[in-house]
Tab-separated table of C-alpha atoms and ligand atoms in Angstrom:
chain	number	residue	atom	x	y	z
A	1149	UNK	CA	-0.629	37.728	-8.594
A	1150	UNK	CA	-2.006	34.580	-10.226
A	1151	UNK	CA	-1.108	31.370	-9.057
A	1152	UNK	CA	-0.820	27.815	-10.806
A	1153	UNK	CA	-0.675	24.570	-8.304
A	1154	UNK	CA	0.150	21.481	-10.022
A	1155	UNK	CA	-1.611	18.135	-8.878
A	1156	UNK	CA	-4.724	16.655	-7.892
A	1157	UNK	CA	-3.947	15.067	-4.282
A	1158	UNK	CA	-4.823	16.142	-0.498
A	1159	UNK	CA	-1.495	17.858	-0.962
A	1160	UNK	CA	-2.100	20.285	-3.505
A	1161	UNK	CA	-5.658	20.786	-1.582
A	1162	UNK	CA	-3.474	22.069	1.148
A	1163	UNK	CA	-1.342	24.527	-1.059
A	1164	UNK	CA	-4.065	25.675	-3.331
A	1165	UNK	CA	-5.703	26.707	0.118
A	1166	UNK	CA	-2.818	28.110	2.050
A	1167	UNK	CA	-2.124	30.190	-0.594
A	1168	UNK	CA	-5.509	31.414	-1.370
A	1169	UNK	CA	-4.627	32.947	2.367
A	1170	UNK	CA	-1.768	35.178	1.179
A	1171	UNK	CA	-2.702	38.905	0.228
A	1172	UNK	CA	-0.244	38.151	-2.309
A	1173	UNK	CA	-2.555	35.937	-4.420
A	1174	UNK	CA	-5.578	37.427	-6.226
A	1175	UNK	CA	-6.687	34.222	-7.836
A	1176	UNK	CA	-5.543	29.940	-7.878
A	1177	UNK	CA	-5.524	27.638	-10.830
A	1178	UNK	CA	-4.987	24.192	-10.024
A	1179	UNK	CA	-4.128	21.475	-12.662
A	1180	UNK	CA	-5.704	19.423	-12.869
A	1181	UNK	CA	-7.211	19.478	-9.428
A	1182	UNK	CA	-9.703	17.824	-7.869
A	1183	UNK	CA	-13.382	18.918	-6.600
A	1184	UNK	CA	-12.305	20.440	-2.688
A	1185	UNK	CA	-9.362	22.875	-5.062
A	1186	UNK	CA	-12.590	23.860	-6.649
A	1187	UNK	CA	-13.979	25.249	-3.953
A	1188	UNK	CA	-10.389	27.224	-3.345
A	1189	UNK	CA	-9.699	28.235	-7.049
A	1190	UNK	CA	-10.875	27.204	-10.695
A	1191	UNK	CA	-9.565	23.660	-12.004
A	1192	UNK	CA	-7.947	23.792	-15.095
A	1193	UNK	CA	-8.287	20.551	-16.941
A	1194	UNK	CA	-4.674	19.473	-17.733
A	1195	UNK	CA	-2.343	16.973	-16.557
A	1196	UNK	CA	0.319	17.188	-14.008
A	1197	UNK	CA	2.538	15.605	-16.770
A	1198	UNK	CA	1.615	17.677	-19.864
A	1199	UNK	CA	4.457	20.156	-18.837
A	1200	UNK	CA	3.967	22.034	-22.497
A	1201	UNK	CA	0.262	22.412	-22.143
A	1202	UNK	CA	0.864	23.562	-18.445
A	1203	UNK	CA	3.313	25.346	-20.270
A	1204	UNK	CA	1.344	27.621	-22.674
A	1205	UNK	CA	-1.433	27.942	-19.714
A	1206	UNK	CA	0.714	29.711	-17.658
A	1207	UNK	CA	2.172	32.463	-20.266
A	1208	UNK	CA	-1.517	32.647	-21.551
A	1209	UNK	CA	-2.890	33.439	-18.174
A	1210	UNK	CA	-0.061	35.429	-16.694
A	1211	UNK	CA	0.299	33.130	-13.720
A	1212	UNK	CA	3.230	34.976	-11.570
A	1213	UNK	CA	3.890	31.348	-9.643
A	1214	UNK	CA	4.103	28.199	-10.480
A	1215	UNK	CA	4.003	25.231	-7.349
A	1216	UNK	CA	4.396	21.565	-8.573
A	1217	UNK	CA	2.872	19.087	-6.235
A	1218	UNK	CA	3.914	15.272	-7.094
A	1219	UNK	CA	7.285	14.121	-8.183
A	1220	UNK	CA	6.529	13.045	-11.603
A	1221	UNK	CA	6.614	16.286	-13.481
A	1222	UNK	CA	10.092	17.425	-11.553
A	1223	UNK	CA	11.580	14.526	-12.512
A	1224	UNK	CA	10.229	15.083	-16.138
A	1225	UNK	CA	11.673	18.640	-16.146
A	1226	UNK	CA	9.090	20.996	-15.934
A	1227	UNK	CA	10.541	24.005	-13.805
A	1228	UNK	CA	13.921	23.497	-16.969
A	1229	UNK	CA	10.871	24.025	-19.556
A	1230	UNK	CA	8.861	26.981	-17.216
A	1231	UNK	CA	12.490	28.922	-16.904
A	1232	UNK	CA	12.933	28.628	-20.468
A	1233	UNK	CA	10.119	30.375	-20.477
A	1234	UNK	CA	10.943	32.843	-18.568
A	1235	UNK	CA	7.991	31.798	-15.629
A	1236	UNK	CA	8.440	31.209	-11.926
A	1237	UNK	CA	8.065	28.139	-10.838
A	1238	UNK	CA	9.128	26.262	-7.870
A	1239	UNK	CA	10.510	23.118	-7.441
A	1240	UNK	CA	13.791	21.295	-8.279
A	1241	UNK	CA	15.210	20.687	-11.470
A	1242	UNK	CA	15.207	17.968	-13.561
A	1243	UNK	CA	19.066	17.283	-12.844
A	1244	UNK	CA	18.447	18.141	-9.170
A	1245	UNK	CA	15.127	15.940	-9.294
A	1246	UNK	CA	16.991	13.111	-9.901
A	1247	UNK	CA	17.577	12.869	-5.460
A	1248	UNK	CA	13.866	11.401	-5.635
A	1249	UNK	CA	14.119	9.975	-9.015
A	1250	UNK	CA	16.937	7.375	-8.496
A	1251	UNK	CA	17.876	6.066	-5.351
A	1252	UNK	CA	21.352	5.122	-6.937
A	1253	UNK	CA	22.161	8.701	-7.512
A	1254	UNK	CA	20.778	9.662	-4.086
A	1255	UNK	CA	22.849	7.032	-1.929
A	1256	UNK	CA	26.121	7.638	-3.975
A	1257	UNK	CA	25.820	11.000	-3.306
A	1258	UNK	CA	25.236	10.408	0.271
A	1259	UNK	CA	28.308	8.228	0.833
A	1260	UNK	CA	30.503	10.401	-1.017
A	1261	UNK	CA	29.298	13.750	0.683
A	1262	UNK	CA	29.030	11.797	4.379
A	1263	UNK	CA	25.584	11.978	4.781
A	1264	UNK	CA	24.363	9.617	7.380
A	1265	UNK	CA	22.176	6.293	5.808
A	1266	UNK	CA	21.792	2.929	5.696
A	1267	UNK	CA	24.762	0.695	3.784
A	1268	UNK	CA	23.828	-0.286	0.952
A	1269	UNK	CA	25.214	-2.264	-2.484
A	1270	UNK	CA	23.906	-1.404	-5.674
A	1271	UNK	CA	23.128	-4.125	-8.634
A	1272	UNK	CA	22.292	-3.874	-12.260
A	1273	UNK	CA	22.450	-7.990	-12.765
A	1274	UNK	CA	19.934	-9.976	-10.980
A	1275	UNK	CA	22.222	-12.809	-10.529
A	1276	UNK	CA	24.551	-11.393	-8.379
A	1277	UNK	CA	22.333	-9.273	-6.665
A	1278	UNK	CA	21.002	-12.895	-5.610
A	1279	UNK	CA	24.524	-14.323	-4.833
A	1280	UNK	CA	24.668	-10.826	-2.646
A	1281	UNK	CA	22.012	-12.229	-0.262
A	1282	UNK	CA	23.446	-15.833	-0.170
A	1283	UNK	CA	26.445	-14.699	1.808
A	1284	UNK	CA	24.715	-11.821	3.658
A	1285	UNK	CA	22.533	-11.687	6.836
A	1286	UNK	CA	18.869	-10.743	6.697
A	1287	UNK	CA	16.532	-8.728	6.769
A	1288	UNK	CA	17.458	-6.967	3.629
A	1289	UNK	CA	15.616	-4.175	2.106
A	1290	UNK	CA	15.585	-4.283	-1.949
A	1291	UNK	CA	14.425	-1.182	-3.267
A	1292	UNK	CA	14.027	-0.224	-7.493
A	1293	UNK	CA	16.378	2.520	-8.463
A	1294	UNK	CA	13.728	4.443	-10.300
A	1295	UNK	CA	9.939	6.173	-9.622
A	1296	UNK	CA	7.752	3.509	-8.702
A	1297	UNK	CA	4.772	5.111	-7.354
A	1298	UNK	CA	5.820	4.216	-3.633
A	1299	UNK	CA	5.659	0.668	-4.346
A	1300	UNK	CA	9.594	-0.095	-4.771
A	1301	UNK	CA	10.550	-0.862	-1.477
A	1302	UNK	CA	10.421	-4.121	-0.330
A	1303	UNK	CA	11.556	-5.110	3.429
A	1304	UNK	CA	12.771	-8.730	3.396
A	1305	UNK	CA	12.968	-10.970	6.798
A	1306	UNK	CA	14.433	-13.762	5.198
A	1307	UNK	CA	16.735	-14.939	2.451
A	1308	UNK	CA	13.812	-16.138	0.385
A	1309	UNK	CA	11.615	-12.974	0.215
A	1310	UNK	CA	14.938	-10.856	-0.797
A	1311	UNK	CA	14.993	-13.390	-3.670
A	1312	UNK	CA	11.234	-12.864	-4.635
A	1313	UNK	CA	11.975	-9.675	-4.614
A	1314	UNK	CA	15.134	-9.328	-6.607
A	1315	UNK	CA	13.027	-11.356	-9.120
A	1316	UNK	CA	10.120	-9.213	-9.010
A	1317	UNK	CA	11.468	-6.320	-10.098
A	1318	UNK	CA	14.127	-7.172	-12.080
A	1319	UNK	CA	12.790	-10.752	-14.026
A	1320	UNK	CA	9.169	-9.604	-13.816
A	1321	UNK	CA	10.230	-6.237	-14.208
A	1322	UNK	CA	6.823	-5.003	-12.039
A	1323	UNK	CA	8.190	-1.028	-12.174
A	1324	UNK	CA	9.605	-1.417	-15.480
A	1325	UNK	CA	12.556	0.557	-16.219
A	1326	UNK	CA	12.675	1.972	-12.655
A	1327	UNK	CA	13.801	-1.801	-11.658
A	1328	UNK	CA	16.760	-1.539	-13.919
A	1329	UNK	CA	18.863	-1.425	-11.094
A	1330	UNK	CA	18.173	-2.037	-7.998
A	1331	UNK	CA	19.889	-1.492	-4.374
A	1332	UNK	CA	20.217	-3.789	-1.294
A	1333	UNK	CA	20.318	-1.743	1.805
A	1334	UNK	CA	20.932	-2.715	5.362
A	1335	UNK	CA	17.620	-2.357	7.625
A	1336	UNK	CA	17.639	0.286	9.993
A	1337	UNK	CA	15.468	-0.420	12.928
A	1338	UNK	CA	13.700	3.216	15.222
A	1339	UNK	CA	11.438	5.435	14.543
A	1340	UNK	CA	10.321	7.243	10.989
A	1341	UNK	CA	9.780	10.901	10.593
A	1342	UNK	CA	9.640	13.428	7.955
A	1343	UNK	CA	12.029	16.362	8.079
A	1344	UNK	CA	11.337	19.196	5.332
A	1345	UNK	CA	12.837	22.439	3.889
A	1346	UNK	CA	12.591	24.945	1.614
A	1347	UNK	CA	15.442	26.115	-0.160
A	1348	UNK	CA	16.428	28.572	-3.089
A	1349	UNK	CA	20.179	26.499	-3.044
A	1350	UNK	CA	21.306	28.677	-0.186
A	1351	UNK	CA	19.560	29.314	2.336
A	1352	UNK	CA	17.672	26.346	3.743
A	1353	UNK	CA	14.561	27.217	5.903
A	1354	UNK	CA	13.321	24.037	7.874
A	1355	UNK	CA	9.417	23.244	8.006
A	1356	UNK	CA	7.604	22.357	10.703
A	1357	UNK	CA	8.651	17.991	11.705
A	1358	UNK	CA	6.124	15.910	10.748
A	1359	UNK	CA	5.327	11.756	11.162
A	1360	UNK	CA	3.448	10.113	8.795
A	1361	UNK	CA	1.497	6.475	9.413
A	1362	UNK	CA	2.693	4.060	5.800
A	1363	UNK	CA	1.067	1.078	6.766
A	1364	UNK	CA	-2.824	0.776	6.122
A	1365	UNK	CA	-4.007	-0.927	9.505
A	1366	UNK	CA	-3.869	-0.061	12.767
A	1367	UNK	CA	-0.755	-0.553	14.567
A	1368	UNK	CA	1.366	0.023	11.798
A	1369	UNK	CA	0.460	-3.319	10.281
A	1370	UNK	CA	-0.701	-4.241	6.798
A	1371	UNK	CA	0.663	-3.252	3.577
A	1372	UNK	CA	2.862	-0.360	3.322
A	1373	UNK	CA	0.781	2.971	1.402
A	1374	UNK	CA	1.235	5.937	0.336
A	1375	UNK	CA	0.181	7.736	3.635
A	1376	UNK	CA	-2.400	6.595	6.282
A	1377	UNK	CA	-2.486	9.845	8.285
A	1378	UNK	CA	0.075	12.526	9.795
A	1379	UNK	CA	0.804	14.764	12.504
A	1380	UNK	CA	2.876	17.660	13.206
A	1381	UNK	CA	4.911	18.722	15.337
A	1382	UNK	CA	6.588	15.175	15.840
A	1383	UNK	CA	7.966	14.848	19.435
A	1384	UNK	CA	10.252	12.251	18.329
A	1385	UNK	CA	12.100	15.357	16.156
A	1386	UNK	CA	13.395	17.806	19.831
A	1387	UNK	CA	14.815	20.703	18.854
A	1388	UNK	CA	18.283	19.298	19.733
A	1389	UNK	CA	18.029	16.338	16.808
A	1390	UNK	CA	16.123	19.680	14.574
A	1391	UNK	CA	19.430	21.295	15.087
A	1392	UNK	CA	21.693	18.141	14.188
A	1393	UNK	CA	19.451	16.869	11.352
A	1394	UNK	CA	19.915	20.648	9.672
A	1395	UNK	CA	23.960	20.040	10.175
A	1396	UNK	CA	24.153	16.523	9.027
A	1397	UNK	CA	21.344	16.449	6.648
A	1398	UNK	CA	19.524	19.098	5.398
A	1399	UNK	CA	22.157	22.018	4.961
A	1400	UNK	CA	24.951	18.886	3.467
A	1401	UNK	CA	22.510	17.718	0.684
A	1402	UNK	CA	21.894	21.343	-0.866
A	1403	UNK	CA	26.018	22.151	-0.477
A	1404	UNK	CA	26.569	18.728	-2.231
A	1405	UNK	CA	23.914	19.264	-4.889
A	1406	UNK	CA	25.891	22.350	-6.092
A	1407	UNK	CA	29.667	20.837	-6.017
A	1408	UNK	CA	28.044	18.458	-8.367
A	1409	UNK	CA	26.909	20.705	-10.254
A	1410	UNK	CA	22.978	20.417	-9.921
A	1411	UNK	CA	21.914	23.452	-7.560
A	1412	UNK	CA	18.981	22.527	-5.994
A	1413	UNK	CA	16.093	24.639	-5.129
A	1414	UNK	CA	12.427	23.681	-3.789
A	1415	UNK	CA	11.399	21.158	-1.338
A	1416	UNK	CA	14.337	18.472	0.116
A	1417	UNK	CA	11.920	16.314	2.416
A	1418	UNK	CA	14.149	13.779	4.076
A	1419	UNK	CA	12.438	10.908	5.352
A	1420	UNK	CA	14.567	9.814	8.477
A	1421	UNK	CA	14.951	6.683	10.630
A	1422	UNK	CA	15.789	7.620	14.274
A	1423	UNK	CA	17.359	5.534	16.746
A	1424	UNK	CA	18.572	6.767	19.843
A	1425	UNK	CA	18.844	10.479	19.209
A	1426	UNK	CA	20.259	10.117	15.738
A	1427	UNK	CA	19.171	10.220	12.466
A	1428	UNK	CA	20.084	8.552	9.253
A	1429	UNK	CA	18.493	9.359	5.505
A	1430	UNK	CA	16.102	6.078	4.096
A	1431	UNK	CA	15.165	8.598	0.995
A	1432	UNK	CA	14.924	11.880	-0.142
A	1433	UNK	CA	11.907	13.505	-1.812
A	1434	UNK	CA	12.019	16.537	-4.189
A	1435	UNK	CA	8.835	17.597	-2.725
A	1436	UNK	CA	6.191	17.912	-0.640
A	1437	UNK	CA	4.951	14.330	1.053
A	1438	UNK	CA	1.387	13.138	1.038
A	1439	UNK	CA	-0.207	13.749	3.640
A	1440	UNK	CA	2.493	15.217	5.747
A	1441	UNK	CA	2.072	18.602	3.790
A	1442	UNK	CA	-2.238	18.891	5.083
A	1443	UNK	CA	-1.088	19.059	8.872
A	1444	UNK	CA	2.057	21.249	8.189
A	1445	UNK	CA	0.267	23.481	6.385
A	1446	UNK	CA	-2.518	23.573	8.940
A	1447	UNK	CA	0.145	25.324	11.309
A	1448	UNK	CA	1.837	27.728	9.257
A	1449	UNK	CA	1.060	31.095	9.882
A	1450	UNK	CA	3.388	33.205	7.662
A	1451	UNK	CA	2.660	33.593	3.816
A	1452	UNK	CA	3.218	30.699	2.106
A	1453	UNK	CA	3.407	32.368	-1.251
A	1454	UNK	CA	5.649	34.864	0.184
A	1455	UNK	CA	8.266	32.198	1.258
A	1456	UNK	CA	7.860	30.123	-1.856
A	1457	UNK	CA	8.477	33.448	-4.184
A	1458	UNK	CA	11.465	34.287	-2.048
A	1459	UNK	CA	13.000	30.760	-2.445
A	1460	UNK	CA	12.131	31.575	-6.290
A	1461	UNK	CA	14.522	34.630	-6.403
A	1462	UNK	CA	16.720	33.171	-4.064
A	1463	UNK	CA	15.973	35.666	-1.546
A	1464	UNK	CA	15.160	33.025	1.259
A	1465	UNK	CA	17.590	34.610	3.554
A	1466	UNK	CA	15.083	37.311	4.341
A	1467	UNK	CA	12.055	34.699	5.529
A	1468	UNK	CA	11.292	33.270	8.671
A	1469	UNK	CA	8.553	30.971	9.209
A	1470	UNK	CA	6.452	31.342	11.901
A	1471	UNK	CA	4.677	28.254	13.254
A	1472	UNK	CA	1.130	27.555	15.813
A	1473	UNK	CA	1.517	25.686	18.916
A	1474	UNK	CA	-0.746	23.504	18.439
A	1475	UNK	CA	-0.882	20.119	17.014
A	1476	UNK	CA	-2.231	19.364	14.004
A	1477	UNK	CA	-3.581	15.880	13.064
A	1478	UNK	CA	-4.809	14.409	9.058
A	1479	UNK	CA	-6.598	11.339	9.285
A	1480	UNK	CA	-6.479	10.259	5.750
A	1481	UNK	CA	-9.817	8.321	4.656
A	1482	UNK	CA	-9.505	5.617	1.953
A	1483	UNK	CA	-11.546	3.347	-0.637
A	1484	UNK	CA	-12.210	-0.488	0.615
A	1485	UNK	CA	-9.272	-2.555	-0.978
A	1486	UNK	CA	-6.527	0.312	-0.768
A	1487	UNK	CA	-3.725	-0.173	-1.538
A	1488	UNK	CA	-4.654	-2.790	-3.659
A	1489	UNK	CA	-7.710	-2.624	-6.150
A	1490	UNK	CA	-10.423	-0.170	-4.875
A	1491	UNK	CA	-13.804	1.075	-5.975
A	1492	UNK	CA	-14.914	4.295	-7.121
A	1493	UNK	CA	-18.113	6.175	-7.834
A	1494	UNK	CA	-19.298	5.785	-3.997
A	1495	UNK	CA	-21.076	9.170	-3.002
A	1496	UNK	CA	-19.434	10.669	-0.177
A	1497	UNK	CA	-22.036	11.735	2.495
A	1498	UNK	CA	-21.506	14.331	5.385
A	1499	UNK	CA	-19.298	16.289	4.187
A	1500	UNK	CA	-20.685	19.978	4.879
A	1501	UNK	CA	-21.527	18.708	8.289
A	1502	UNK	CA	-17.575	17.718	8.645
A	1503	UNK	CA	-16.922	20.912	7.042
A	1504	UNK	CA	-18.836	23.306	9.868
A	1505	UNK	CA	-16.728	21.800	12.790
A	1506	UNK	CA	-14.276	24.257	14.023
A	1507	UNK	CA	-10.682	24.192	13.256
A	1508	UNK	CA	-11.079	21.171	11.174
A	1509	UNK	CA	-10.644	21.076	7.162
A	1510	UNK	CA	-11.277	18.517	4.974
A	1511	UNK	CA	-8.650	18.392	2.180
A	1512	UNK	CA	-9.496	16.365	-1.293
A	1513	UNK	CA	-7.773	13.322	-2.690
A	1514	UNK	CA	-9.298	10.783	-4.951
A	1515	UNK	CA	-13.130	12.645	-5.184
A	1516	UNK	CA	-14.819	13.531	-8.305
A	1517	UNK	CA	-18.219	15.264	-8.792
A	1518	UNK	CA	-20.985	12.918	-10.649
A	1519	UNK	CA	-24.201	14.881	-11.614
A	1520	UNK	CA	-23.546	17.444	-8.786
A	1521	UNK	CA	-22.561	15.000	-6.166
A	1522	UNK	CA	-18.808	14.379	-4.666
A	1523	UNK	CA	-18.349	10.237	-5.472
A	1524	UNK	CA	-14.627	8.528	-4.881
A	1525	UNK	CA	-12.650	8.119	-7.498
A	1526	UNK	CA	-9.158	7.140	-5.762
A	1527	UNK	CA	-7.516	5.151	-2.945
A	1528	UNK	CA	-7.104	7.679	-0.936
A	1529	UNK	CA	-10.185	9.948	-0.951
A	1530	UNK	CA	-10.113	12.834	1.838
A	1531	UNK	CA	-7.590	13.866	4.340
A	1532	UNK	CA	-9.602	15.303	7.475
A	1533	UNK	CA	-7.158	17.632	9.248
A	1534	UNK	CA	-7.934	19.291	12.848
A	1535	UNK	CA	-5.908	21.441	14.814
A	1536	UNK	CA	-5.749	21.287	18.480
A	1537	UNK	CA	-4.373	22.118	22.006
A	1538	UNK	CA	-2.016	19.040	22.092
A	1539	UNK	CA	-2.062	15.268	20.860
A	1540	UNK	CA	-5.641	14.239	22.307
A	1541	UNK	CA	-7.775	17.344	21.311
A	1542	UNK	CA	-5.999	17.654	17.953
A	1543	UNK	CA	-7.526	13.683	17.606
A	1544	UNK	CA	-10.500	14.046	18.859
A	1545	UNK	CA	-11.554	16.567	16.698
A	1546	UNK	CA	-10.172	15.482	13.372
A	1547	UNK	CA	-11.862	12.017	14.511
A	1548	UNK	CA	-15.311	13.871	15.225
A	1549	UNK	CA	-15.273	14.950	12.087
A	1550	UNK	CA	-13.981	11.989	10.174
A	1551	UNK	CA	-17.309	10.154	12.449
A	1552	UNK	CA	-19.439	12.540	10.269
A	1553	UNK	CA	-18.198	11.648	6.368
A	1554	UNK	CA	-19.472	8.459	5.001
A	1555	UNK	CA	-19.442	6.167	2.199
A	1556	UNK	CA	-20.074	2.464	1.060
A	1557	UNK	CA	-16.476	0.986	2.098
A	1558	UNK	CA	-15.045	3.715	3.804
A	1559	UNK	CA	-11.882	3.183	5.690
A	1560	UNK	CA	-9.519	4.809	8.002
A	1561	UNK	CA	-6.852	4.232	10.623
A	1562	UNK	CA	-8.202	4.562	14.386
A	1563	UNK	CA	-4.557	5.302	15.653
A	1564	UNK	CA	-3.447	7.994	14.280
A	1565	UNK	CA	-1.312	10.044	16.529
A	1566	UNK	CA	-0.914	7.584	19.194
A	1567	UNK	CA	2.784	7.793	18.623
A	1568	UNK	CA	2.861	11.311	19.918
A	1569	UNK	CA	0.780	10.335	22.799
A	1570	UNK	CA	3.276	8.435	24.511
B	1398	AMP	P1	11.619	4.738	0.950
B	1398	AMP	O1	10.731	4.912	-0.237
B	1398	AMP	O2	13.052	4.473	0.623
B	1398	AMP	O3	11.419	5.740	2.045
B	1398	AMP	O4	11.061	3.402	1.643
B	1398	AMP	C1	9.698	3.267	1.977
B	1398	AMP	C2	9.581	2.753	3.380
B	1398	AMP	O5	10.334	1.544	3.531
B	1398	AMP	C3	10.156	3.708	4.422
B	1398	AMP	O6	9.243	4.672	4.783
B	1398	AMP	C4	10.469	2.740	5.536
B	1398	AMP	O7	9.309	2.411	6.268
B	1398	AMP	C5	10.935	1.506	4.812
B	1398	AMP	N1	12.413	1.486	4.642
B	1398	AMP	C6	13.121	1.992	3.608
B	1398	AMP	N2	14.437	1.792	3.789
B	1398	AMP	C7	14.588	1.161	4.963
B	1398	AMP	C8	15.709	0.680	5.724
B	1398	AMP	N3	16.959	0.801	5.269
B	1398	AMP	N4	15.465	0.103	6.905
B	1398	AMP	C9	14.202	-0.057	7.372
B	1398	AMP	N5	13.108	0.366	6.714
B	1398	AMP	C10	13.279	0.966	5.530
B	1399	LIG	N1	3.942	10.449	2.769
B	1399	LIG	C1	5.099	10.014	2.095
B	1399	LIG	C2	5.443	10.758	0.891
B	1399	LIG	O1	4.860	11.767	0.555
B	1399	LIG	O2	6.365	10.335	0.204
């Protein structure tokens, strides 16, 4: 069959290529893509959010599956508009989307279906959500009810900053309509990790754990981003909190998306704060994270388009994912000035070299091709994933090869997988 991947990340660099693996698939399209899908399938040149040109693509082509990367397009509705159509698509809904797309919907939900998270209040009036944090204790965390690119969470030490923030995105308004309403949550201290399924609304068949690296310095300091690096497995995630996360989490969510009446099907990635042994929700994703998907990916060895099609006719009962021992490590390399302003149009050197080393692959982010060469043309620009034989060889490879790709203001964390080290 013919396959469409929607997006233009590191992420949909690692789908377009694990499904390029299945027997199943004779041929990828990715839209819009970027120049590493290229070398996986043919780009198609429309947007991730153009759901009725993606729309007319597909039924023009005869594309048998559909994969959405990013959020944005869920959350716009375009696996309501591909059913319509009769097409096969996965991802959520647009009604189911809405676990990503407002953080209102997703914590009520979770309090009324006793899902484990963080307290929270929710406000829709800037003064009192300002005469909330007068009479409460910090730190607070103030977070935008709607899509806001990763940017809408802001952790507050102090009285003051929860009051910059309140204003921020509700006077200033900095994520628009997503700032609304906002919630005030109580700060959960432990350790983050990423816990994803698959799901056809039924069944719900757990990934592989994963921990991703937010902030853009070593040592988890700097400004928060959308993804510095990841590794799978995550020791922090032992089969015994696997188990309890599925029961409390994971197989909860999907039952509660149906009692209220918006069955969900397609990627539930919970991102989890862990404190002695247990785990409570900070947010739920209706899709695969960024970069968490390269080194998952990187150790699945079943069919990927076999499991996603199942989870498409709600057949999910009959798959079993298989996963490699071994580690697998993405050190994600960014533009100078990431997450803030960045420049583009650097030529990115080294990259066959990286490209020869064994069990490493260099996914795509933010490249472009510029009269035949590969230039930047994001924040973050390549994700350099290596498997290994544990933590340290998993590193040292994926590092080896990340020594051998260069550019004018290249950066990149030096830490990533320490955490697992310990
Ligand atoms: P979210 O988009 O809700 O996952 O928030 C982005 C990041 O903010 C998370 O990955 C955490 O690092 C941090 N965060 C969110 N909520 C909390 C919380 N309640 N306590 C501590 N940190 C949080
Ligand atoms: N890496 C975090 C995310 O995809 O949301």
């Amino acid at each position: 069959m013919k396959v469409l991947v929607i997006g233009a990340g590191g992420r949909e660099h690692a789908i377009a290529w694990k499904l390029k693996q299945s027997p199943l698939v004779e041929s990828v399209f990715i839209a819009p893509g970027n120049p590493g899908t290229a070398l996986v399938g043919k780009n198609i040149p429309i947007p991730a959010e153009d759901i009725e040109g993606l729309k007319e693509f597909a039924k023009r082509e005869g594309i048998g599956l559909t994969v959405v990367g990013p959020e944005l397009p869920l959350t716009l509705g375009i696996v309501d508009a591909f059913e319509a159509a009769g097409l096969k698509v996965f991802g959520p809904s647009k009604a189911a989307s809405e676990l990503e797309g407002s953080k209102v919907f997703s914590k009520e939900l979770m309090i009324k279906h006793g899902i484990p998270t963080a307290h929270h209040k929710k406000f829709d009036n800037a003064d009192f959500a300002r005469a909330y944090v007068e009479t409460h204790t910090p730190p607070f965390v103030v977070k935008a009810d709607g899509l806001a690119a990763g940017k809408g969470v802001v952790i507050c030490r102090t009285g003051d900053e929860a009051r910059k923030a309140i204003d921020l995105i509700m006077k200033d308004k900095a994520f628009g309509a997503a700032g609304k309403r906002i919630i005030i949550e109580e700060f959960l201290e432990g350790e983050e990790a990423s816990f994803l399924a698959i799901t056809d609304g039924k069944t719900v068949v757990p990934l592989a754990p994963a921990q991703d690296h937010k902030a853009v310095l070593d040592g988890d300091t700097g400004p928060n981003t959308g993804g510095m690096g990841a590794y799978s497995p995550a020791p922090v995630i032992t089969p015994a909190l696997a188990s309890d996360v599925m029961d409390t989490v994971m197989v909860p969510t999907v039952k509660a998306m149906e009692v209220e009446g918006r069955p969900y099907k397609g990627v539930l990635y919970a991102g989890l704060m862990i404190k002695d042994g247990k785990a409570k929700v900070l947010e739920f994703n209706c899709r695969l994270g960024d970069p968490e998907t390269q080194p998952i990916l990187a150790r699945l060895e079943s069919d990927l388009a076999d499991a996603l099609m199942k989870a498409v006719e709600g057949r999910l009962s009959e798959v079993k994912l298989a996963w490699s021992k071994k580690t697998a490590i993405c050190v994600v390399m960014t533009a100078r000035g990431y997450p803030g302003d960045y420049l583009k149009g650097a030529e990115i050197k080294g990259l066959e070299e990286a490209a020869k080393l064994k069990d490493v692959v260099v996914f795509h982010a933010g490249t472009a091709t510029k009269e035949g060469r590969v230039v930047t043309s994001g924040g973050r620009v390549l994700g350099v994933t290596a498997l290994g034989e544990g933590v340290a060889d998993a590193r040292e490879k994926a590092y080896e090869a990340v020594g051998k790709i260069s550019w004018e203001g290249a950066h990149y964390r030096k830490d990533i997988g320490n955490k697992a080290l310990k």
